[in-house]
mmCIF file of C-alpha atoms in Angstrom:
data_model
loop_
_atom_site.group_PDB
_atom_site.id
_atom_site.type_symbol
_atom_site.label_atom_id
_atom_site.label_comp_id
_atom_site.label_asym_id
_atom_site.label_seq_id
_atom_site.Cartn_x
_atom_site.Cartn_y
_atom_site.Cartn_z
ATOM 1 C CA MET A 1 11.572 -186.724 4.690
ATOM 2 C CA ARG A 2 7.798 -186.363 4.854
ATOM 3 C CA LEU A 3 5.550 -189.337 4.227
ATOM 4 C CA PHE A 4 1.981 -188.833 3.012
ATOM 5 C CA TYR A 5 -0.170 -191.879 3.474
ATOM 6 C CA ALA A 6 -3.831 -191.075 3.861
ATOM 7 C CA SER A 7 -6.169 -188.432 2.576
ATOM 8 C CA ALA A 8 -9.463 -187.748 0.888
ATOM 9 C CA PHE A 9 -12.226 -187.926 3.417
ATOM 10 C CA ILE A 10 -11.978 -191.111 5.406
ATOM 11 C CA CYS A 11 -15.060 -190.857 7.609
ATOM 12 C CA ILE A 12 -15.639 -192.631 10.888
ATOM 13 C CA VAL A 13 -18.840 -192.771 12.860
ATOM 14 C CA ALA A 14 -17.595 -192.507 16.416
ATOM 15 C CA ALA A 15 -19.151 -195.097 18.658
ATOM 16 C CA ALA A 16 -18.340 -193.788 22.089
ATOM 17 C CA PRO A 17 -19.317 -196.424 24.648
ATOM 18 C CA GLY A 18 -19.554 -194.911 28.077
ATOM 19 C CA CYS A 19 -19.422 -191.392 26.700
ATOM 20 C CA ALA A 20 -22.165 -189.387 28.356
ATOM 21 C CA THR A 21 -23.947 -187.053 25.974
ATOM 22 C CA SER A 22 -26.262 -184.220 26.722
ATOM 23 C CA SER A 23 -30.006 -184.113 26.405
ATOM 24 C CA GLN A 24 -31.979 -180.984 26.899
ATOM 25 C CA GLY A 25 -35.474 -182.405 26.622
ATOM 26 C CA PRO A 26 -38.080 -180.620 28.712
ATOM 27 C CA GLY A 27 -38.681 -182.044 32.146
ATOM 28 C CA GLU A 28 -35.857 -184.571 32.070
ATOM 29 C CA ASN A 29 -34.035 -182.936 34.969
ATOM 30 C CA VAL A 30 -35.688 -180.378 37.178
ATOM 31 C CA MET A 31 -33.068 -177.863 38.256
ATOM 32 C CA LEU A 32 -33.882 -175.066 40.677
ATOM 33 C CA GLU A 33 -33.053 -171.405 40.285
ATOM 34 C CA VAL A 34 -30.237 -170.213 42.518
ATOM 35 C CA SER A 35 -32.691 -168.340 44.767
ATOM 36 C CA GLU A 36 -34.581 -171.588 45.383
ATOM 37 C CA LEU A 37 -31.545 -173.621 46.373
ATOM 38 C CA PRO A 38 -30.769 -174.140 50.068
ATOM 39 C CA ALA A 39 -27.509 -172.899 51.542
ATOM 40 C CA ILE A 40 -25.042 -175.737 52.193
ATOM 41 C CA LYS A 41 -22.101 -174.532 54.256
ATOM 42 C CA GLU A 42 -20.193 -177.811 54.211
ATOM 43 C CA LEU A 43 -19.300 -179.808 51.122
ATOM 44 C CA PRO A 44 -22.473 -181.303 49.601
ATOM 45 C CA ASP A 45 -22.934 -185.045 50.032
ATOM 46 C CA VAL A 46 -21.946 -186.859 46.856
ATOM 47 C CA PHE A 47 -23.925 -189.877 48.108
ATOM 48 C CA ARG A 48 -27.272 -188.055 48.388
ATOM 49 C CA PHE A 49 -29.739 -188.257 45.492
ATOM 50 C CA MET A 50 -31.521 -185.082 44.447
ATOM 51 C CA ASP A 51 -34.712 -186.399 46.061
ATOM 52 C CA GLY A 52 -32.874 -186.788 49.385
ATOM 53 C CA ARG A 53 -32.457 -190.548 49.373
ATOM 54 C CA PRO A 54 -28.966 -191.922 50.119
ATOM 55 C CA VAL A 55 -26.757 -193.873 47.758
ATOM 56 C CA LYS A 56 -26.437 -197.180 49.578
ATOM 57 C CA THR A 57 -24.789 -199.603 47.181
ATOM 58 C CA LYS A 58 -22.584 -199.786 44.120
ATOM 59 C CA ALA A 59 -25.709 -200.505 42.081
ATOM 60 C CA ASP A 60 -27.097 -197.073 43.022
ATOM 61 C CA TRP A 61 -24.122 -195.195 41.623
ATOM 62 C CA PRO A 62 -24.979 -195.108 37.877
ATOM 63 C CA ARG A 63 -28.196 -193.221 38.610
ATOM 64 C CA ARG A 64 -26.427 -190.814 40.947
ATOM 65 C CA ARG A 65 -23.681 -190.344 38.371
ATOM 66 C CA ALA A 66 -26.275 -189.393 35.758
ATOM 67 C CA GLU A 67 -27.776 -186.864 38.186
ATOM 68 C CA ILE A 68 -24.398 -185.274 38.809
ATOM 69 C CA ILE A 69 -23.683 -184.991 35.087
ATOM 70 C CA ALA A 70 -27.043 -183.289 34.542
ATOM 71 C CA MET A 71 -26.357 -180.912 37.431
ATOM 72 C CA LEU A 72 -22.905 -179.911 36.188
ATOM 73 C CA GLU A 73 -24.161 -179.465 32.641
ATOM 74 C CA HIS A 74 -26.975 -177.240 33.832
ATOM 75 C CA TYR A 75 -25.148 -175.030 36.312
ATOM 76 C CA GLU A 76 -21.488 -175.068 35.285
ATOM 77 C CA TYR A 77 -20.437 -176.209 31.811
ATOM 78 C CA GLY A 78 -23.453 -176.417 29.506
ATOM 79 C CA HIS A 79 -24.512 -179.250 27.210
ATOM 80 C CA MET A 80 -22.346 -180.545 24.377
ATOM 81 C CA PRO A 81 -23.585 -182.292 21.220
ATOM 82 C CA PRO A 82 -23.158 -186.036 20.751
ATOM 83 C CA ALA A 83 -20.243 -187.543 18.875
ATOM 84 C CA PRO A 84 -20.371 -186.622 15.176
ATOM 85 C CA LYS A 85 -19.157 -188.557 12.186
ATOM 86 C CA LEU A 86 -15.454 -187.775 12.005
ATOM 87 C CA CYS A 87 -13.873 -187.342 8.571
ATOM 88 C CA VAL A 88 -10.100 -187.548 8.173
ATOM 89 C CA ILE A 89 -9.305 -185.200 5.319
ATOM 90 C CA GLU A 90 -5.529 -185.499 5.310
ATOM 91 C CA GLU A 91 -2.762 -187.216 7.235
ATOM 92 C CA SER A 92 0.999 -186.909 7.009
ATOM 93 C CA ALA A 93 3.943 -188.366 8.913
ATOM 94 C CA THR A 94 7.480 -187.077 9.408
ATOM 95 C CA PRO A 95 10.312 -188.933 11.177
ATOM 96 C CA VAL A 96 11.571 -186.970 14.199
ATOM 97 C CA PHE A 97 13.900 -187.471 17.165
ATOM 98 C CA ASP A 98 16.529 -189.161 14.963
ATOM 99 C CA GLY A 99 13.949 -191.565 13.600
ATOM 100 C CA LYS A 100 12.806 -192.738 17.019
ATOM 101 C CA ALA A 101 9.307 -191.320 16.471
ATOM 102 C CA LEU A 102 6.856 -190.225 13.818
ATOM 103 C CA ASP A 103 5.254 -186.793 13.963
ATOM 104 C CA VAL A 104 1.797 -187.472 12.525
ATOM 105 C CA ARG A 105 -0.480 -184.579 11.565
ATOM 106 C CA ALA A 106 -4.140 -184.906 10.632
ATOM 107 C CA THR A 107 -6.842 -182.547 9.454
ATOM 108 C CA VAL A 108 -10.342 -183.639 10.432
ATOM 109 C CA ALA A 109 -13.920 -182.475 9.937
ATOM 110 C CA PHE A 110 -17.162 -183.344 11.727
ATOM 111 C CA ASP A 111 -20.349 -184.470 9.952
ATOM 112 C CA ASP A 112 -20.933 -182.103 7.048
ATOM 113 C CA LYS A 113 -19.741 -179.060 9.002
ATOM 114 C CA PRO A 114 -17.252 -176.631 7.418
ATOM 115 C CA LEU A 115 -14.964 -176.574 10.474
ATOM 116 C CA ARG A 116 -11.478 -178.081 10.086
ATOM 117 C CA VAL A 117 -9.428 -179.068 13.132
ATOM 118 C CA HIS A 118 -5.771 -180.029 13.206
ATOM 119 C CA MET A 119 -4.671 -182.923 15.390
ATOM 120 C CA GLY A 120 -1.273 -184.463 15.895
ATOM 121 C CA LEU A 121 0.573 -187.243 17.636
ATOM 122 C CA PHE A 122 4.101 -188.437 18.232
ATOM 123 C CA ILE A 123 4.371 -192.217 17.817
ATOM 124 C CA PRO A 124 7.372 -194.287 18.972
ATOM 125 C CA THR A 125 8.951 -196.324 16.178
ATOM 126 C CA GLY A 126 10.934 -198.800 18.250
ATOM 127 C CA ALA A 127 8.453 -201.684 18.081
ATOM 128 C CA PRO A 128 6.598 -201.927 14.746
ATOM 129 C CA GLY A 129 3.139 -203.417 15.142
ATOM 130 C CA LYS A 130 2.929 -202.592 18.845
ATOM 131 C CA LYS A 131 -0.035 -200.759 20.346
ATOM 132 C CA TYR A 132 1.109 -197.963 22.640
ATOM 133 C CA PRO A 133 -0.539 -196.342 25.643
ATOM 134 C CA THR A 134 -1.415 -192.764 24.778
ATOM 135 C CA VAL A 135 -1.591 -189.378 26.495
ATOM 136 C CA ILE A 136 -3.845 -186.683 25.020
ATOM 137 C CA GLU A 137 -2.938 -183.104 25.898
ATOM 138 C CA THR A 138 -5.903 -180.713 25.700
ATOM 139 C CA GLY A 139 -4.066 -178.403 23.358
ATOM 140 C CA SER A 140 -1.320 -178.377 20.780
ATOM 141 C CA VAL A 141 1.661 -180.712 21.142
ATOM 142 C CA TRP A 142 3.605 -178.862 18.445
ATOM 143 C CA GLY A 143 6.177 -176.186 18.969
ATOM 144 C CA GLU A 144 9.459 -175.918 20.795
ATOM 145 C CA LYS A 145 8.012 -175.731 24.321
ATOM 146 C CA MET A 146 6.384 -179.165 23.951
ATOM 147 C CA GLN A 147 9.437 -180.939 22.528
ATOM 148 C CA ASP A 148 10.820 -182.046 25.899
ATOM 149 C CA ALA A 149 7.447 -183.454 26.894
ATOM 150 C CA ALA A 150 7.056 -185.245 23.559
ATOM 151 C CA TRP A 151 10.505 -186.780 23.837
ATOM 152 C CA ARG A 152 9.856 -187.918 27.403
ATOM 153 C CA MET A 153 6.672 -189.669 26.218
ATOM 154 C CA ILE A 154 8.571 -191.396 23.424
ATOM 155 C CA GLU A 155 11.368 -192.438 25.809
ATOM 156 C CA ARG A 156 8.848 -194.046 28.108
ATOM 157 C CA GLY A 157 6.884 -195.817 25.402
ATOM 158 C CA TYR A 158 3.849 -193.562 25.107
ATOM 159 C CA ILE A 159 2.140 -191.836 22.199
ATOM 160 C CA PHE A 160 1.702 -188.109 22.819
ATOM 161 C CA ALA A 161 -1.287 -186.512 21.096
ATOM 162 C CA GLY A 162 -3.056 -183.171 20.975
ATOM 163 C CA TYR A 163 -5.271 -180.849 18.978
ATOM 164 C CA ASP A 164 -5.665 -177.150 18.285
ATOM 165 C CA ARG A 165 -8.362 -176.266 20.789
ATOM 166 C CA HIS A 166 -8.545 -172.694 19.510
ATOM 167 C CA GLU A 167 -9.905 -174.047 16.229
ATOM 168 C CA ILE A 168 -12.677 -175.647 18.291
ATOM 169 C CA ASP A 169 -13.320 -172.393 20.150
ATOM 170 C CA LYS A 170 -11.164 -169.302 20.488
ATOM 171 C CA ASP A 171 -10.333 -168.284 24.027
ATOM 172 C CA ASP A 172 -12.736 -165.352 24.148
ATOM 173 C CA ALA A 173 -16.421 -164.597 24.632
ATOM 174 C CA ASP A 174 -17.215 -164.492 20.905
ATOM 175 C CA ARG A 175 -19.647 -167.307 20.072
ATOM 176 C CA SER A 176 -19.579 -166.639 16.332
ATOM 177 C CA ASP A 177 -16.495 -168.795 15.700
ATOM 178 C CA GLY A 178 -15.442 -172.418 16.044
ATOM 179 C CA VAL A 179 -18.102 -174.958 16.939
ATOM 180 C CA HIS A 180 -20.724 -172.629 18.400
ATOM 181 C CA PRO A 181 -22.428 -171.499 15.171
ATOM 182 C CA LEU A 182 -22.354 -175.092 13.916
ATOM 183 C CA TYR A 183 -24.375 -176.390 16.880
ATOM 184 C CA PRO A 184 -26.534 -173.396 17.844
ATOM 185 C CA GLU A 185 -29.045 -175.502 19.764
ATOM 186 C CA TYR A 186 -26.469 -176.373 22.447
ATOM 187 C CA ASP A 187 -25.644 -174.110 25.374
ATOM 188 C CA TRP A 188 -22.073 -175.305 25.880
ATOM 189 C CA ALA A 189 -19.470 -172.873 27.105
ATOM 190 C CA THR A 190 -15.828 -172.752 26.063
ATOM 191 C CA LEU A 191 -14.514 -175.402 28.481
ATOM 192 C CA ALA A 192 -17.165 -177.826 27.269
ATOM 193 C CA ALA A 193 -16.281 -177.075 23.648
ATOM 194 C CA TRP A 194 -12.612 -177.742 24.318
ATOM 195 C CA ALA A 195 -13.524 -180.941 26.198
ATOM 196 C CA TRP A 196 -15.596 -182.049 23.207
ATOM 197 C CA GLY A 197 -12.468 -181.486 21.119
ATOM 198 C CA ALA A 198 -10.498 -183.834 23.385
ATOM 199 C CA GLN A 199 -13.177 -186.486 22.937
ATOM 200 C CA ARG A 200 -13.063 -186.045 19.162
ATOM 201 C CA THR A 201 -9.282 -186.394 19.291
ATOM 202 C CA LEU A 202 -9.816 -189.731 20.998
ATOM 203 C CA ASP A 203 -12.245 -190.702 18.216
ATOM 204 C CA TYR A 204 -9.473 -190.059 15.715
ATOM 205 C CA LEU A 205 -6.804 -191.844 17.742
ATOM 206 C CA LEU A 206 -8.929 -194.965 17.949
ATOM 207 C CA THR A 207 -8.687 -195.232 14.157
ATOM 208 C CA ARG A 208 -4.909 -195.509 14.433
ATOM 209 C CA PRO A 209 -3.511 -199.068 14.675
ATOM 210 C CA GLU A 210 -0.681 -197.873 16.944
ATOM 211 C CA VAL A 211 -3.020 -196.673 19.723
ATOM 212 C CA ASP A 212 -3.886 -198.956 22.638
ATOM 213 C CA GLY A 213 -7.476 -197.833 23.127
ATOM 214 C CA ALA A 214 -7.713 -199.422 26.577
ATOM 215 C CA HIS A 215 -4.909 -197.231 27.918
ATOM 216 C CA VAL A 216 -5.553 -193.603 26.986
ATOM 217 C CA ALA A 217 -5.038 -190.702 29.393
ATOM 218 C CA VAL A 218 -6.217 -187.110 29.044
ATOM 219 C CA THR A 219 -4.321 -184.255 30.651
ATOM 220 C CA GLY A 220 -3.896 -180.503 30.479
ATOM 221 C CA HIS A 221 -2.530 -177.553 32.419
ATOM 222 C CA SER A 222 -4.561 -174.737 34.027
ATOM 223 C CA ARG A 223 -7.531 -174.055 31.694
ATOM 224 C CA GLY A 224 -6.400 -177.143 29.844
ATOM 225 C CA GLY A 225 -6.625 -179.049 33.127
ATOM 226 C CA LYS A 226 -10.219 -177.940 33.615
ATOM 227 C CA THR A 227 -10.853 -179.110 30.062
ATOM 228 C CA ALA A 228 -9.227 -182.489 30.668
ATOM 229 C CA LEU A 229 -11.216 -183.090 33.837
ATOM 230 C CA TRP A 230 -14.577 -182.358 32.217
ATOM 231 C CA ALA A 231 -13.699 -184.380 29.088
ATOM 232 C CA GLY A 232 -12.555 -187.342 31.149
ATOM 233 C CA ALA A 233 -15.396 -187.142 33.641
ATOM 234 C CA LEU A 234 -17.939 -187.531 30.855
ATOM 235 C CA ASP A 235 -16.138 -189.955 28.558
ATOM 236 C CA GLU A 236 -15.434 -193.311 30.144
ATOM 237 C CA ARG A 237 -13.131 -194.320 27.300
ATOM 238 C CA PHE A 238 -10.408 -192.320 29.067
ATOM 239 C CA ALA A 239 -8.716 -194.775 31.422
ATOM 240 C CA LEU A 240 -6.805 -192.023 33.241
ATOM 241 C CA VAL A 241 -7.803 -188.393 33.806
ATOM 242 C CA ALA A 242 -4.967 -186.119 34.925
ATOM 243 C CA PRO A 243 -5.752 -182.420 35.425
ATOM 244 C CA HIS A 244 -2.715 -180.272 36.202
ATOM 245 C CA ALA A 245 -3.033 -177.071 38.261
ATOM 246 C CA SER A 246 -6.669 -176.824 37.169
ATOM 247 C CA GLY A 247 -7.953 -174.684 40.054
ATOM 248 C CA ALA A 248 -11.393 -173.049 40.069
ATOM 249 C CA GLY A 249 -13.819 -174.854 37.795
ATOM 250 C CA GLY A 250 -11.436 -177.805 37.682
ATOM 251 C CA ALA A 251 -10.080 -179.854 40.583
ATOM 252 C CA GLY A 252 -10.160 -176.937 43.038
ATOM 253 C CA CYS A 253 -12.933 -176.506 45.575
ATOM 254 C CA PHE A 254 -15.282 -173.520 45.365
ATOM 255 C CA ARG A 255 -16.156 -173.568 49.086
ATOM 256 C CA ILE A 256 -12.729 -174.279 50.558
ATOM 257 C CA MET A 257 -9.894 -172.034 49.429
ATOM 258 C CA GLY A 258 -6.402 -171.284 50.566
ATOM 259 C CA PRO A 259 -4.921 -167.768 50.695
ATOM 260 C CA ARG A 260 -4.907 -166.001 47.307
ATOM 261 C CA ALA A 261 -6.895 -168.776 45.601
ATOM 262 C CA GLU A 262 -9.085 -167.842 42.650
ATOM 263 C CA SER A 263 -12.737 -167.729 43.672
ATOM 264 C CA LEU A 264 -15.919 -168.410 41.740
ATOM 265 C CA GLU A 265 -16.576 -164.659 41.795
ATOM 266 C CA ALA A 266 -13.182 -163.919 40.262
ATOM 267 C CA ILE A 267 -13.180 -166.522 37.517
ATOM 268 C CA THR A 268 -16.737 -165.778 36.350
ATOM 269 C CA SER A 269 -16.225 -162.013 36.347
ATOM 270 C CA PRO A 270 -17.122 -160.279 33.050
ATOM 271 C CA LYS A 271 -13.549 -158.993 33.023
ATOM 272 C CA ARG A 272 -12.081 -162.496 33.214
ATOM 273 C CA PHE A 273 -13.205 -165.939 32.109
ATOM 274 C CA HIS A 274 -16.975 -165.992 32.482
ATOM 275 C CA TYR A 275 -17.301 -167.459 28.967
ATOM 276 C CA TRP A 276 -15.513 -170.641 29.998
ATOM 277 C CA PHE A 277 -18.658 -171.557 31.943
ATOM 278 C CA HIS A 278 -22.398 -171.570 31.485
ATOM 279 C CA PRO A 279 -23.800 -168.167 32.540
ATOM 280 C CA ARG A 280 -25.667 -169.836 35.406
ATOM 281 C CA LEU A 281 -22.420 -170.409 37.290
ATOM 282 C CA ALA A 282 -21.887 -166.663 37.681
ATOM 283 C CA THR A 283 -25.248 -166.376 39.466
ATOM 284 C CA PHE A 284 -23.619 -168.150 42.431
ATOM 285 C CA ALA A 285 -21.134 -165.308 42.912
ATOM 286 C CA ASN A 286 -21.115 -164.233 46.576
ATOM 287 C CA GLN A 287 -23.458 -167.121 47.422
ATOM 288 C CA VAL A 288 -21.272 -170.141 46.733
ATOM 289 C CA ASP A 289 -22.949 -172.014 49.572
ATOM 290 C CA ARG A 290 -26.044 -172.333 47.351
ATOM 291 C CA LEU A 291 -24.162 -174.493 44.870
ATOM 292 C CA PRO A 292 -25.828 -177.926 45.008
ATOM 293 C CA PHE A 293 -22.432 -179.463 44.255
ATOM 294 C CA ASP A 294 -18.738 -178.763 44.534
ATOM 295 C CA GLN A 295 -15.858 -180.020 42.447
ATOM 296 C CA HIS A 296 -15.537 -183.327 44.295
ATOM 297 C CA PHE A 297 -18.720 -184.237 42.408
ATOM 298 C CA LEU A 298 -16.794 -183.732 39.173
ATOM 299 C CA LYS A 299 -13.931 -185.899 40.388
ATOM 300 C CA ALA A 300 -16.363 -188.592 41.500
ATOM 301 C CA LEU A 301 -17.572 -188.962 37.907
ATOM 302 C CA VAL A 302 -14.166 -190.392 36.987
ATOM 303 C CA ALA A 303 -14.460 -193.310 39.427
ATOM 304 C CA PRO A 304 -13.655 -196.155 39.247
ATOM 305 C CA ARG A 305 -11.218 -195.121 36.516
ATOM 306 C CA ALA A 306 -7.899 -193.530 37.437
ATOM 307 C CA LEU A 307 -7.652 -189.863 38.457
ATOM 308 C CA LEU A 308 -4.483 -187.892 39.206
ATOM 309 C CA SER A 309 -4.283 -184.227 40.188
ATOM 310 C CA VAL A 310 -0.815 -182.639 39.981
ATOM 311 C CA GLU A 311 -0.345 -179.426 41.969
ATOM 312 C CA GLY A 312 2.341 -176.889 42.878
ATOM 313 C CA LEU A 313 2.428 -175.897 46.534
ATOM 314 C CA ALA A 314 3.217 -172.273 45.629
ATOM 315 C CA ASP A 315 0.512 -172.181 42.953
ATOM 316 C CA HIS A 316 -1.835 -170.349 45.304
ATOM 317 C CA TRP A 317 -4.203 -169.089 42.579
ATOM 318 C CA ALA A 318 -4.946 -172.721 41.601
ATOM 319 C CA ASN A 319 -5.987 -173.510 45.188
ATOM 320 C CA PRO A 320 -3.839 -176.495 46.188
ATOM 321 C CA LEU A 321 -5.627 -176.639 49.560
ATOM 322 C CA GLY A 322 -9.037 -176.854 47.892
ATOM 323 C CA THR A 323 -7.743 -179.448 45.453
ATOM 324 C CA GLN A 324 -6.617 -181.619 48.356
ATOM 325 C CA ARG A 325 -10.081 -181.288 49.875
ATOM 326 C CA THR A 326 -11.836 -182.399 46.668
ATOM 327 C CA TYR A 327 -9.420 -185.324 46.427
ATOM 328 C CA GLN A 328 -10.387 -186.366 49.949
ATOM 329 C CA ALA A 329 -14.113 -185.810 49.397
ATOM 330 C CA ALA A 330 -14.160 -187.887 46.194
ATOM 331 C CA GLN A 331 -12.314 -190.814 47.778
ATOM 332 C CA PRO A 332 -15.442 -192.534 49.201
ATOM 333 C CA VAL A 333 -16.789 -192.969 45.664
ATOM 334 C CA PHE A 334 -13.614 -194.743 44.565
ATOM 335 C CA ASP A 335 -13.893 -196.874 47.707
ATOM 336 C CA LEU A 336 -17.526 -197.759 46.975
ATOM 337 C CA LEU A 337 -16.688 -198.778 43.421
ATOM 338 C CA GLY A 338 -13.792 -200.982 44.494
ATOM 339 C CA ALA A 339 -10.951 -198.808 43.182
ATOM 340 C CA PRO A 340 -9.509 -196.997 46.225
ATOM 341 C CA GLU A 341 -6.013 -196.675 44.734
ATOM 342 C CA ASN A 342 -7.238 -195.057 41.518
ATOM 343 C CA ASN A 343 -7.758 -191.662 43.155
ATOM 344 C CA ALA A 344 -4.436 -189.868 43.508
ATOM 345 C CA ILE A 345 -2.865 -186.475 44.019
ATOM 346 C CA PHE A 346 0.739 -185.312 43.712
ATOM 347 C CA PHE A 347 2.149 -182.136 45.226
ATOM 348 C CA ARG A 348 5.512 -180.603 44.392
ATOM 349 C CA GLU A 349 7.307 -177.412 45.283
ATOM 350 C CA GLY A 350 6.866 -174.532 42.865
ATOM 351 C CA GLY A 351 4.239 -172.520 41.087
ATOM 352 C CA HIS A 352 1.974 -172.397 38.054
ATOM 353 C CA ASP A 353 3.981 -174.133 35.377
ATOM 354 C CA VAL A 354 4.539 -177.608 33.944
ATOM 355 C CA THR A 355 7.881 -179.216 34.709
ATOM 356 C CA LEU A 356 9.447 -182.309 33.222
ATOM 357 C CA ASP A 357 9.011 -183.963 36.607
ATOM 358 C CA ASP A 358 5.276 -183.278 36.354
ATOM 359 C CA TRP A 359 5.207 -185.290 33.135
ATOM 360 C CA ASP A 360 7.180 -188.029 34.866
ATOM 361 C CA ALA A 361 4.687 -188.050 37.740
ATOM 362 C CA LEU A 362 1.864 -188.532 35.242
ATOM 363 C CA LEU A 363 3.717 -191.331 33.459
ATOM 364 C CA ASP A 364 4.675 -192.998 36.751
ATOM 365 C CA PHE A 365 1.023 -193.095 37.772
ATOM 366 C CA ALA A 366 -0.029 -194.252 34.301
ATOM 367 C CA ASP A 367 2.525 -197.073 34.439
ATOM 368 C CA LYS A 368 1.097 -198.089 37.805
ATOM 369 C CA CYS A 369 -2.541 -198.002 36.697
ATOM 370 C CA PHE A 370 -2.048 -199.454 33.231
ATOM 371 C CA PHE A 371 0.695 -202.007 33.805
ATOM 372 C CA GLY A 372 1.022 -202.535 37.562
ATOM 373 C CA LYS A 373 4.509 -200.985 37.777
ATOM 374 C CA GLU A 374 5.088 -199.625 41.257
ATOM 375 C CA PRO A 375 6.613 -196.129 41.077
ATOM 376 C CA ALA A 376 9.565 -194.965 43.132
ATOM 377 C CA ARG A 377 7.800 -191.704 43.966
ATOM 378 C CA ARG A 378 5.048 -191.441 46.565
ATOM 379 C CA PHE A 379 1.616 -190.154 45.690
ATOM 380 C CA ASN A 380 -1.068 -188.908 48.106
ATOM 381 C CA VAL A 381 1.357 -187.191 50.479
ATOM 382 C CA LEU A 382 -0.973 -184.519 51.839
ATOM 383 C CA PRO A 383 0.592 -181.186 52.873
ATOM 384 C CA PHE A 384 -2.504 -179.649 54.477
ATOM 385 C CA PRO A 385 -3.984 -180.776 57.809
#
């Protein structure tokens, strides 16, 4: 049985409190060319303003946070447009999992743009009228390979949501499709476009009465993990940010790498995934020490909200060593902001895949952060000296 219960252009102006948006006005942030930047062999100091002054108190952090966002937009990800008016064109709902959940599908549009994006969510049906914590996956939650994850979410009392990120931007260097021709004045790369899609999915979810807007997590695997981390770093409506095996350009460190880890040079190569990033990032190839930041800056943007990195010890390409180092280097920001336990990392045996136990680790940490439930598993067990 399929239930149709909403259609015909319901439009919502997304008010995104705490959602950092880009501005490209002249002179707002003076960023140096790579040749003008000093070499920094060690990890850059997250508590040092661009003018050299130190961050001394909690009150200093919002200004430093804004500087870091501007830096990452300029050198790594590009600038994304602000939240548009979101129009829900069609919604449908189908009972699934023997009636224990609804599979809701929605087609949405943005402003007066011709683009249509499909979103979906699985909603538990066991407690009518209840608001559920929600996990957004930075990709599709449909299809056979996501069924186990969806059922685990339902079992544990969570909504599981996603969107078709390839409708936002195809995974290639062609900028003539998806959102790019609709916002030509913005220099956002593919990861930023996908992250914008995650934020727009949250806009839609917040129109749903079943969604507990105070308890929404964003997650993703590999390139989806990079996407989740950038989306959640910018948008403070996400209470938990959980990149999975996100590696270079995500939770992994550019300066500190384990054996066989993917480097900045490799990921920004014209033969690989240069288009995920702003072209400026590739100019740091073979001179990574000139980066005025590293990925602990990105993690620090999440504080004091909750952050969980999930890593496989044999996932060498995703740089588990470097991800541990960014976890450690971001910790002082969580300490400063009074949330030391909100920065977490979880290592398991195995490689570059997503296991059911990985989903359980995410939900265990979400239960802890959202509801104070102490998990049986241990987080922050560090395998590298």
